mmCIF file of C-alpha atoms and ligand atoms in Angstrom:
data_model
loop_
_atom_site.group_PDB
_atom_site.id
_atom_site.type_symbol
_atom_site.label_atom_id
_atom_site.label_comp_id
_atom_site.label_asym_id
_atom_site.label_seq_id
_atom_site.Cartn_x
_atom_site.Cartn_y
_atom_site.Cartn_z
ATOM 1 C CA UNK A 326 32.003 6.163 -20.625
ATOM 2 C CA UNK A 327 28.325 7.473 -20.826
ATOM 3 C CA UNK A 328 26.182 6.238 -17.878
ATOM 4 C CA UNK A 329 23.302 4.186 -19.221
ATOM 5 C CA UNK A 330 19.829 5.927 -18.898
ATOM 6 C CA UNK A 331 17.756 4.322 -15.961
ATOM 7 C CA UNK A 332 14.818 2.325 -16.870
ATOM 8 C CA UNK A 333 12.830 4.926 -14.785
ATOM 9 C CA UNK A 334 13.827 8.092 -13.103
ATOM 10 C CA UNK A 335 11.345 9.813 -10.910
ATOM 11 C CA UNK A 336 13.154 13.382 -10.638
ATOM 12 C CA UNK A 337 11.731 15.780 -7.816
ATOM 13 C CA UNK A 338 8.258 15.284 -8.856
ATOM 14 C CA UNK A 339 5.492 17.356 -7.162
ATOM 15 C CA UNK A 340 1.753 17.517 -7.997
ATOM 16 C CA UNK A 341 -0.407 20.165 -6.563
ATOM 17 C CA UNK A 342 -4.113 20.090 -6.759
ATOM 18 C CA UNK A 343 -6.322 23.053 -6.056
ATOM 19 C CA UNK A 344 -9.423 22.047 -4.162
ATOM 20 C CA UNK A 345 -12.337 24.142 -3.033
ATOM 21 C CA UNK A 346 -13.401 27.140 -4.263
ATOM 22 C CA UNK A 347 -13.496 30.986 -2.973
ATOM 23 C CA UNK A 348 -12.124 31.529 0.518
ATOM 24 C CA UNK A 349 -11.959 27.793 0.903
ATOM 25 C CA UNK A 350 -9.521 27.238 -1.967
ATOM 26 C CA UNK A 351 -6.478 25.242 -0.703
ATOM 27 C CA UNK A 352 -3.752 24.198 -2.788
ATOM 28 C CA UNK A 353 -2.794 20.592 -1.812
ATOM 29 C CA UNK A 354 0.491 19.104 -2.695
ATOM 30 C CA UNK A 355 -0.613 15.341 -3.201
ATOM 31 C CA UNK A 356 3.082 14.253 -4.099
ATOM 32 C CA UNK A 357 5.931 16.682 -3.214
ATOM 33 C CA UNK A 358 9.316 16.282 -4.290
ATOM 34 C CA UNK A 359 9.381 12.304 -5.009
ATOM 35 C CA UNK A 360 12.506 11.082 -6.322
ATOM 36 C CA UNK A 361 13.633 7.422 -6.982
ATOM 37 C CA UNK A 362 15.193 5.332 -9.910
ATOM 38 C CA UNK A 363 14.999 1.856 -11.047
ATOM 39 C CA UNK A 364 17.894 0.335 -12.909
ATOM 40 C CA UNK A 365 17.544 -1.014 -16.476
ATOM 41 C CA UNK A 366 19.455 -4.133 -15.960
ATOM 42 C CA UNK A 367 18.359 -5.152 -12.694
ATOM 43 C CA UNK A 368 14.700 -5.981 -12.291
ATOM 44 C CA UNK A 369 13.159 -5.466 -8.958
ATOM 45 C CA UNK A 370 10.012 -5.240 -7.067
ATOM 46 C CA UNK A 371 9.911 -1.529 -5.745
ATOM 47 C CA UNK A 372 7.058 -0.724 -3.451
ATOM 48 C CA UNK A 373 5.112 2.461 -2.709
ATOM 49 C CA UNK A 374 3.615 2.283 0.562
ATOM 50 C CA UNK A 375 1.526 4.345 2.786
ATOM 51 C CA UNK A 376 -1.908 4.988 3.982
ATOM 52 C CA UNK A 377 -4.827 5.831 1.874
ATOM 53 C CA UNK A 378 -4.541 9.415 0.512
ATOM 54 C CA UNK A 379 -0.787 9.609 1.021
ATOM 55 C CA UNK A 380 -0.372 10.365 -2.838
ATOM 56 C CA UNK A 381 0.542 6.957 -4.204
ATOM 57 C CA UNK A 382 -2.049 6.994 -7.068
ATOM 58 C CA UNK A 383 -1.193 10.305 -7.962
ATOM 59 C CA UNK A 384 2.508 9.549 -8.210
ATOM 60 C CA UNK A 385 1.485 6.319 -10.310
ATOM 61 C CA UNK A 386 -0.351 8.333 -12.685
ATOM 62 C CA UNK A 387 2.517 10.861 -13.260
ATOM 63 C CA UNK A 388 4.783 7.802 -14.044
ATOM 64 C CA UNK A 389 2.292 6.453 -16.222
ATOM 65 C CA UNK A 390 1.922 9.728 -18.050
ATOM 66 C CA UNK A 391 -1.728 10.148 -17.470
ATOM 67 C CA UNK A 392 -1.050 13.274 -15.180
ATOM 68 C CA UNK A 393 1.260 16.036 -15.779
ATOM 69 C CA UNK A 394 3.731 16.894 -12.769
ATOM 70 C CA UNK A 395 3.519 20.457 -11.375
ATOM 71 C CA UNK A 396 7.150 20.378 -11.229
ATOM 72 C CA UNK A 397 9.918 17.778 -11.772
ATOM 73 C CA UNK A 398 9.884 15.067 -14.102
ATOM 74 C CA UNK A 399 9.437 11.331 -14.894
ATOM 75 C CA UNK A 400 11.845 9.913 -17.360
ATOM 76 C CA UNK A 401 11.484 6.466 -18.961
ATOM 77 C CA UNK A 402 14.756 5.150 -20.528
ATOM 78 C CA UNK A 403 15.920 8.786 -20.676
ATOM 79 C CA UNK A 404 12.979 10.386 -22.235
ATOM 80 C CA UNK A 405 10.173 12.330 -20.519
ATOM 81 C CA UNK A 406 7.097 10.174 -20.028
ATOM 82 C CA UNK A 407 4.890 13.269 -20.942
ATOM 83 C CA UNK A 408 6.710 13.077 -24.628
ATOM 84 C CA UNK A 409 6.528 9.274 -24.684
ATOM 85 C CA UNK A 410 2.745 9.370 -24.150
ATOM 86 C CA UNK A 411 1.882 12.281 -26.677
ATOM 87 C CA UNK A 412 -0.399 11.540 -29.567
ATOM 88 C CA UNK A 413 0.220 8.160 -31.486
ATOM 89 C CA UNK A 414 3.472 7.320 -29.307
ATOM 90 C CA UNK A 415 1.244 5.817 -26.250
ATOM 91 C CA UNK A 416 0.827 2.645 -27.870
ATOM 92 C CA UNK A 417 4.595 1.874 -27.814
ATOM 93 C CA UNK A 418 5.068 3.264 -24.107
ATOM 94 C CA UNK A 419 2.196 0.879 -23.149
ATOM 95 C CA UNK A 420 3.754 -2.029 -24.684
ATOM 96 C CA UNK A 421 6.721 -1.587 -22.393
ATOM 97 C CA UNK A 422 5.083 0.066 -19.448
ATOM 98 C CA UNK A 423 1.985 -1.886 -18.190
ATOM 99 C CA UNK A 424 -0.654 -1.105 -15.454
ATOM 100 C CA UNK A 425 -2.802 -3.263 -13.331
ATOM 101 C CA UNK A 426 -5.482 -1.714 -11.259
ATOM 102 C CA UNK A 427 -7.298 -2.575 -7.897
ATOM 103 C CA UNK A 428 -10.248 -3.913 -9.120
ATOM 104 C CA UNK A 429 -10.014 -6.509 -11.983
ATOM 105 C CA UNK A 430 -13.855 -6.401 -12.650
ATOM 106 C CA UNK A 431 -13.671 -3.113 -14.063
ATOM 107 C CA UNK A 432 -10.657 -4.137 -16.173
ATOM 108 C CA UNK A 433 -12.845 -6.425 -18.098
ATOM 109 C CA UNK A 434 -16.197 -5.920 -19.737
ATOM 110 C CA UNK A 435 -18.831 -7.933 -18.031
ATOM 111 C CA UNK A 436 -20.359 -8.857 -21.395
ATOM 112 C CA UNK A 437 -17.188 -10.177 -23.126
ATOM 113 C CA UNK A 438 -15.426 -13.194 -22.437
ATOM 114 C CA UNK A 439 -12.226 -12.630 -20.949
ATOM 115 C CA UNK A 440 -10.271 -14.587 -23.661
ATOM 116 C CA UNK A 441 -11.037 -12.045 -26.245
ATOM 117 C CA UNK A 442 -9.053 -9.368 -24.514
ATOM 118 C CA UNK A 443 -6.090 -11.593 -24.440
ATOM 119 C CA UNK A 444 -6.243 -12.401 -27.771
ATOM 120 C CA UNK A 445 -6.682 -8.863 -28.816
ATOM 121 C CA UNK A 446 -3.734 -7.590 -26.750
ATOM 122 C CA UNK A 447 -1.532 -10.507 -28.406
ATOM 123 C CA UNK A 448 -2.896 -9.736 -31.763
ATOM 124 C CA UNK A 449 -1.817 -6.179 -31.541
ATOM 125 C CA UNK A 450 1.753 -6.390 -29.999
ATOM 126 C CA UNK A 451 4.462 -8.064 -31.439
ATOM 127 C CA UNK A 452 4.989 -9.790 -34.981
ATOM 128 C CA UNK A 453 2.781 -12.803 -35.096
ATOM 129 C CA UNK A 454 1.889 -14.290 -38.429
ATOM 130 C CA UNK A 455 -0.672 -16.746 -37.607
ATOM 131 C CA UNK A 456 -3.727 -17.375 -35.195
ATOM 132 C CA UNK A 457 -1.586 -20.023 -33.603
ATOM 133 C CA UNK A 458 1.176 -17.687 -32.711
ATOM 134 C CA UNK A 459 -1.495 -15.325 -31.079
ATOM 135 C CA UNK A 460 -2.804 -18.088 -29.075
ATOM 136 C CA UNK A 461 0.500 -19.288 -28.075
ATOM 137 C CA UNK A 462 1.519 -16.055 -26.737
ATOM 138 C CA UNK A 463 -1.784 -15.832 -24.576
ATOM 139 C CA UNK A 464 -1.237 -19.599 -23.556
ATOM 140 C CA UNK A 465 2.483 -18.811 -22.293
ATOM 141 C CA UNK A 466 1.260 -15.508 -20.308
ATOM 142 C CA UNK A 467 -1.442 -17.396 -18.528
ATOM 143 C CA UNK A 468 0.916 -20.404 -17.838
ATOM 144 C CA UNK A 469 3.098 -17.919 -16.133
ATOM 145 C CA UNK A 470 0.564 -16.675 -13.763
ATOM 146 C CA UNK A 471 -0.450 -20.279 -12.995
ATOM 147 C CA UNK A 472 -3.578 -20.660 -15.288
ATOM 148 C CA UNK A 473 -4.425 -23.033 -17.991
ATOM 149 C CA UNK A 474 -5.565 -21.633 -21.303
ATOM 150 C CA UNK A 475 -8.422 -24.131 -21.042
ATOM 151 C CA UNK A 476 -9.696 -22.720 -17.891
ATOM 152 C CA UNK A 477 -10.257 -19.365 -19.518
ATOM 153 C CA UNK A 478 -11.626 -20.300 -22.771
ATOM 154 C CA UNK A 479 -15.202 -18.916 -23.585
ATOM 155 C CA UNK A 480 -15.452 -17.746 -20.006
ATOM 156 C CA UNK A 481 -16.882 -14.502 -18.772
ATOM 157 C CA UNK A 482 -15.414 -12.264 -15.903
ATOM 158 C CA UNK A 483 -18.084 -13.387 -13.294
ATOM 159 C CA UNK A 484 -17.119 -16.763 -13.699
ATOM 160 C CA UNK A 485 -13.749 -16.244 -11.936
ATOM 161 C CA UNK A 486 -12.982 -15.253 -8.514
ATOM 162 C CA UNK A 487 -11.166 -11.697 -7.789
ATOM 163 C CA UNK A 488 -7.948 -13.350 -7.385
ATOM 164 C CA UNK A 489 -8.105 -15.518 -10.569
ATOM 165 C CA UNK A 490 -9.160 -12.437 -12.592
ATOM 166 C CA UNK A 491 -6.331 -10.185 -11.060
ATOM 167 C CA UNK A 492 -3.781 -12.998 -12.345
ATOM 168 C CA UNK A 493 -5.670 -12.971 -15.649
ATOM 169 C CA UNK A 494 -5.222 -9.206 -15.831
ATOM 170 C CA UNK A 495 -1.465 -9.568 -14.912
ATOM 171 C CA UNK A 496 -1.273 -12.282 -17.797
ATOM 172 C CA UNK A 497 -2.847 -9.750 -20.043
ATOM 173 C CA UNK A 498 -0.378 -7.052 -19.295
ATOM 174 C CA UNK A 499 2.510 -9.765 -19.941
ATOM 175 C CA UNK A 500 1.623 -10.352 -23.340
ATOM 176 C CA UNK A 501 3.016 -7.217 -24.725
ATOM 177 C CA UNK A 502 6.345 -8.113 -23.350
ATOM 178 C CA UNK A 503 6.775 -5.215 -20.645
ATOM 179 C CA UNK A 504 9.860 -3.848 -19.079
ATOM 180 C CA UNK A 505 8.019 -2.153 -16.126
ATOM 181 C CA UNK A 506 4.674 -3.297 -14.630
ATOM 182 C CA UNK A 507 3.007 -0.766 -12.221
ATOM 183 C CA UNK A 508 0.359 -2.444 -9.975
ATOM 184 C CA UNK A 509 -1.666 -0.088 -7.958
ATOM 185 C CA UNK A 510 -3.357 -2.188 -4.981
ATOM 186 C CA UNK A 511 -3.631 -5.189 -6.836
ATOM 187 C CA UNK A 512 -4.575 -7.201 -4.134
ATOM 188 C CA UNK A 513 -6.582 -5.082 -1.903
ATOM 189 C CA UNK A 514 -9.926 -6.694 -3.539
ATOM 190 C CA UNK A 515 -8.353 -10.205 -3.444
ATOM 191 C CA UNK A 516 -9.206 -12.798 -0.849
ATOM 192 C CA UNK A 517 -6.597 -12.945 1.948
ATOM 193 C CA UNK A 518 -5.846 -16.353 1.200
ATOM 194 C CA UNK A 519 -4.976 -15.616 -2.417
ATOM 195 C CA UNK A 520 -3.051 -12.209 -1.991
ATOM 196 C CA UNK A 521 0.286 -13.956 -1.426
ATOM 197 C CA UNK A 522 -0.248 -15.974 -4.444
ATOM 198 C CA UNK A 523 -0.843 -12.924 -6.572
ATOM 199 C CA UNK A 524 2.258 -11.324 -4.981
ATOM 200 C CA UNK A 525 4.286 -14.346 -5.708
ATOM 201 C CA UNK A 526 3.766 -13.706 -9.302
ATOM 202 C CA UNK A 527 5.534 -10.396 -9.308
ATOM 203 C CA UNK A 528 8.637 -12.593 -8.110
ATOM 204 C CA UNK A 529 8.192 -14.986 -11.116
ATOM 205 C CA UNK A 530 7.906 -11.862 -13.343
ATOM 206 C CA UNK A 531 11.209 -10.362 -11.960
ATOM 207 C CA UNK A 532 13.245 -13.780 -12.273
ATOM 208 C CA UNK A 533 11.803 -15.358 -15.186
ATOM 209 C CA UNK A 534 10.656 -12.435 -17.340
ATOM 210 C CA UNK A 535 13.202 -9.795 -16.133
ATOM 211 C CA UNK A 536 10.277 -7.310 -15.557
ATOM 212 C CA UNK A 537 10.738 -4.574 -13.078
ATOM 213 C CA UNK A 538 7.496 -3.905 -10.825
ATOM 214 C CA UNK A 539 6.293 -1.148 -9.084
ATOM 215 C CA UNK A 540 4.029 -2.403 -6.500
ATOM 216 C CA UNK A 541 1.472 0.217 -4.850
ATOM 217 C CA UNK A 542 0.213 -1.004 -1.591
ATOM 218 C CA UNK A 543 -1.318 0.066 1.799
ATOM 219 C CA UNK A 544 -0.428 -3.277 3.036
ATOM 220 C CA UNK A 545 2.799 -3.492 4.744
ATOM 221 C CA UNK A 546 2.530 -7.311 5.313
ATOM 222 C CA UNK A 547 2.440 -8.301 1.536
ATOM 223 C CA UNK A 548 4.876 -5.269 0.857
ATOM 224 C CA UNK A 549 7.559 -6.998 3.403
ATOM 225 C CA UNK A 550 6.748 -10.249 1.733
ATOM 226 C CA UNK A 551 7.474 -9.468 -1.880
ATOM 227 C CA UNK A 552 9.543 -6.097 -2.198
ATOM 228 C CA UNK A 553 13.163 -5.617 -2.682
ATOM 229 C CA UNK A 554 12.957 -2.027 -1.893
ATOM 230 C CA UNK A 555 10.412 0.096 -0.498
ATOM 231 C CA UNK A 556 9.551 3.829 -0.294
ATOM 232 C CA UNK A 557 7.300 4.729 2.421
ATOM 233 C CA UNK A 558 4.903 7.923 1.818
ATOM 234 C CA UNK A 559 3.257 10.220 4.329
ATOM 235 C CA UNK A 560 1.058 13.066 2.839
ATOM 236 C CA UNK A 561 2.849 13.229 -0.268
ATOM 237 C CA UNK A 562 6.373 12.775 0.927
ATOM 238 C CA UNK A 563 8.575 9.836 0.813
ATOM 239 C CA UNK A 564 9.955 9.733 4.266
ATOM 240 C CA UNK A 565 11.869 6.700 4.193
ATOM 241 C CA UNK A 566 13.295 4.560 1.234
ATOM 242 C CA UNK A 567 15.685 1.794 0.821
ATOM 243 C CA UNK A 568 15.811 -2.254 1.263
ATOM 244 C CA UNK A 569 12.865 -3.461 2.631
ATOM 245 C CA UNK A 570 14.817 -5.811 4.655
ATOM 246 C CA UNK A 571 15.878 -2.495 6.546
ATOM 247 C CA UNK A 572 13.125 -0.446 6.410
ATOM 248 C CA UNK A 573 10.613 -2.530 7.820
ATOM 249 C CA UNK A 574 12.688 -4.534 10.173
ATOM 250 C CA UNK A 575 14.716 -1.461 11.834
ATOM 251 C CA UNK A 576 12.433 1.552 10.709
ATOM 252 C CA UNK A 577 14.464 5.020 10.932
ATOM 253 C CA UNK A 578 11.439 7.390 10.389
ATOM 254 C CA UNK A 579 8.988 7.756 13.402
ATOM 255 C CA UNK A 580 6.114 7.502 11.077
ATOM 256 C CA UNK A 581 7.464 4.152 9.667
ATOM 257 C CA UNK A 582 7.865 2.754 13.168
ATOM 258 C CA UNK A 583 4.171 3.441 13.913
ATOM 259 C CA UNK A 584 3.063 2.223 10.669
ATOM 260 C CA UNK A 585 5.043 -1.077 10.985
ATOM 261 C CA UNK A 586 4.057 -1.707 14.592
ATOM 262 C CA UNK A 587 0.295 -1.316 13.808
ATOM 263 C CA UNK A 588 0.590 -4.319 11.379
ATOM 264 C CA UNK A 589 -1.073 -7.162 13.050
ATOM 265 C CA UNK A 590 1.528 -9.798 13.787
ATOM 266 C CA UNK A 591 0.988 -13.465 13.853
ATOM 267 C CA UNK A 592 -1.031 -13.732 10.427
ATOM 268 C CA UNK A 593 0.628 -11.887 7.705
ATOM 269 C CA UNK A 594 -2.082 -12.520 5.179
ATOM 270 C CA UNK A 595 -4.746 -11.094 7.751
ATOM 271 C CA UNK A 596 -6.610 -7.925 6.329
ATOM 272 C CA UNK A 597 -4.956 -4.842 7.466
ATOM 273 C CA UNK A 598 -6.865 -1.577 6.648
ATOM 274 C CA UNK A 599 -3.628 0.674 6.704
ATOM 275 C CA UNK A 600 -5.322 3.177 8.864
ATOM 276 C CA UNK A 601 -3.480 4.133 11.877
ATOM 277 C CA UNK A 602 -5.791 5.610 14.597
ATOM 278 C CA UNK A 603 -4.255 8.975 15.083
ATOM 279 C CA UNK A 604 -6.886 11.779 15.351
ATOM 280 C CA UNK A 605 -6.605 14.609 13.093
ATOM 281 C CA UNK A 606 -7.610 16.193 9.959
ATOM 282 C CA UNK A 607 -5.652 14.953 6.931
ATOM 283 C CA UNK A 608 -5.554 18.262 4.899
ATOM 284 C CA UNK A 609 -4.254 19.978 7.799
ATOM 285 C CA UNK A 610 -1.204 17.713 7.522
ATOM 286 C CA UNK A 611 -0.774 18.385 3.908
ATOM 287 C CA UNK A 612 -0.662 22.254 4.528
ATOM 288 C CA UNK A 613 2.084 21.929 7.298
ATOM 289 C CA UNK A 614 4.909 24.116 6.967
ATOM 290 C CA UNK A 615 7.659 21.876 8.319
ATOM 291 C CA UNK A 616 7.595 18.226 8.446
ATOM 292 C CA UNK A 617 3.927 16.600 7.579
ATOM 293 C CA UNK A 618 4.139 14.466 10.296
ATOM 294 C CA UNK A 619 5.253 16.638 13.108
ATOM 295 C CA UNK A 620 1.798 17.064 14.466
ATOM 296 C CA UNK A 621 1.481 13.303 15.166
ATOM 297 C CA UNK A 622 5.124 12.567 15.796
ATOM 298 C CA UNK A 623 6.077 11.109 19.262
ATOM 299 C CA UNK A 624 9.750 12.229 18.626
ATOM 300 C CA UNK A 625 8.733 16.035 17.531
ATOM 301 C CA UNK A 626 11.089 18.774 18.138
ATOM 302 C CA UNK A 627 10.539 22.689 17.712
ATOM 303 C CA UNK A 628 12.294 22.593 14.439
ATOM 304 C CA UNK A 629 10.092 19.881 12.907
ATOM 305 C CA UNK A 630 6.995 22.619 12.991
ATOM 306 C CA UNK A 631 9.032 25.076 11.214
ATOM 307 C CA UNK A 632 11.531 23.646 8.676
ATOM 308 C CA UNK A 633 11.101 20.878 5.953
ATOM 309 C CA UNK A 634 13.239 18.053 7.161
ATOM 310 C CA UNK A 635 16.311 17.390 4.667
ATOM 311 C CA UNK A 636 16.410 13.836 3.250
ATOM 312 C CA UNK A 637 19.765 12.095 4.646
ATOM 313 C CA UNK A 638 21.146 8.811 4.110
ATOM 314 C CA UNK A 639 21.330 6.547 7.298
ATOM 315 C CA UNK A 640 22.914 3.118 7.113
ATOM 316 C CA UNK A 641 22.004 2.767 3.366
ATOM 317 C CA UNK A 642 18.465 3.961 3.962
ATOM 318 C CA UNK A 643 16.978 7.673 2.834
ATOM 319 C CA UNK A 644 15.133 9.119 5.378
ATOM 320 C CA UNK A 645 13.370 12.644 5.779
ATOM 321 C CA UNK A 646 13.555 13.493 9.229
ATOM 322 C CA UNK A 647 15.215 16.043 11.543
ATOM 323 C CA UNK A 648 16.317 13.461 14.061
ATOM 324 C CA UNK A 649 19.024 12.506 11.476
ATOM 325 C CA UNK A 650 19.783 16.101 9.820
HETATM 326 N N1 ADP B 780 -7.777 14.702 -9.141
HETATM 327 C C1 ADP B 780 -7.784 15.232 -8.028
HETATM 328 N N2 ADP B 780 -8.287 16.327 -7.536
HETATM 329 C C2 ADP B 780 -8.101 16.779 -6.513
HETATM 330 N N3 ADP B 780 -7.376 16.266 -5.395
HETATM 331 C C3 ADP B 780 -6.753 14.895 -5.872
HETATM 332 C C4 ADP B 780 -7.077 14.469 -7.053
HETATM 333 N N4 ADP B 780 -6.522 13.153 -6.932
HETATM 334 C C5 ADP B 780 -6.207 13.210 -5.798
HETATM 335 N N5 ADP B 780 -6.306 13.938 -4.929
HETATM 336 C C6 ADP B 780 -6.007 14.351 -3.480
HETATM 337 O O1 ADP B 780 -4.488 14.018 -3.388
HETATM 338 C C7 ADP B 780 -4.385 13.284 -2.327
HETATM 339 C C8 ADP B 780 -3.686 11.910 -2.652
HETATM 340 O O2 ADP B 780 -4.736 10.927 -3.516
HETATM 341 P P1 ADP B 780 -4.136 9.412 -3.908
HETATM 342 O O3 ADP B 780 -3.012 9.831 -4.803
HETATM 343 O O4 ADP B 780 -5.371 9.079 -4.635
HETATM 344 O O5 ADP B 780 -3.763 8.917 -2.792
HETATM 345 P P2 ADP B 780 -3.490 7.239 -2.493
HETATM 346 O O6 ADP B 780 -3.446 6.368 -3.816
HETATM 347 O O7 ADP B 780 -2.350 6.985 -1.597
HETATM 348 O O8 ADP B 780 -4.665 6.853 -1.584
HETATM 349 C C9 ADP B 780 -5.777 12.667 -1.403
HETATM 350 O O9 ADP B 780 -5.880 14.093 -0.477
HETATM 351 C C10 ADP B 780 -6.708 13.238 -2.645
HETATM 352 O O10 ADP B 780 -8.103 13.617 -2.181
HETATM 353 MG MG1 MG B 781 -4.568 5.114 -4.497
#
């Protein structure tokens, strides 16, 4: 029997940016050999985690078909996203794959009532034969994010808190009936007290709407709280990937260990900047021959400077590290 295509397949995807000019020209591998898949029938919350600059947004943009990989490919239900987002096809792709961004105040025009966006999205998608049906779809999406239609009517973006507005932008993403939502740092501008409530929404989407969520964050506390699986990135590479209950509870990669241990313990809602205090110049790590983490790794061996580590499976988790090679 033929195997059903994956909802999403990221196959050995690399993105090289050329930065600087002349003698200072540098080829930076913002994403290097990233691979993972999401199953069609089993919605899950898959987190891409890592410090700022590790390549999360670059990978997200390739998944959304906004940026072409230098090598490798991204397949959505078996078809390359580059094909699905060409010309007039983008609208249909966007119906199934929706993005939620960091700053909800940038998602909405400050001069337009928020409601108009929701109604417009509702009108453009699905077969709705009356204004009533258009409004019902909006009300239902708002209900899922815990907001009453009445509280949105005639209001402008500035009349909401960041957390409320982010919920509304998630509601808007839901109106199209997506199969996949990609949320890039959706709570990093939301009050600590509201972070968990926005994250909880992803669970509601997974369980009630059977939507898969790619949650992108530098915040391991929320990642631990909501994810089913997590991929930890360092300088363009996925260094560890597996069930969050394994990866963050018993990290295998020395980088994941340091990252996990740098999260402030008692209050998981507390702001964590995602910066670990290790000295050094970021681009230099990107350009390393062997393991990108070797210059900072407490367990580094001579081979780590010379050879790219293989990705191996250890106890149900994929680890890219010579310690397990
Ligand atoms: N368009 C671009 N041109 C050149 N370099 C880029 C571009 N976009 C991102 N980068 C670089 O790629 C690396 C990864 O960036 P990004 O994907 O934004 O990381 P993250 O989202 O994890 O913070 C960074 O070093 C960044 O400066
Ligand atoms: Mg980013």
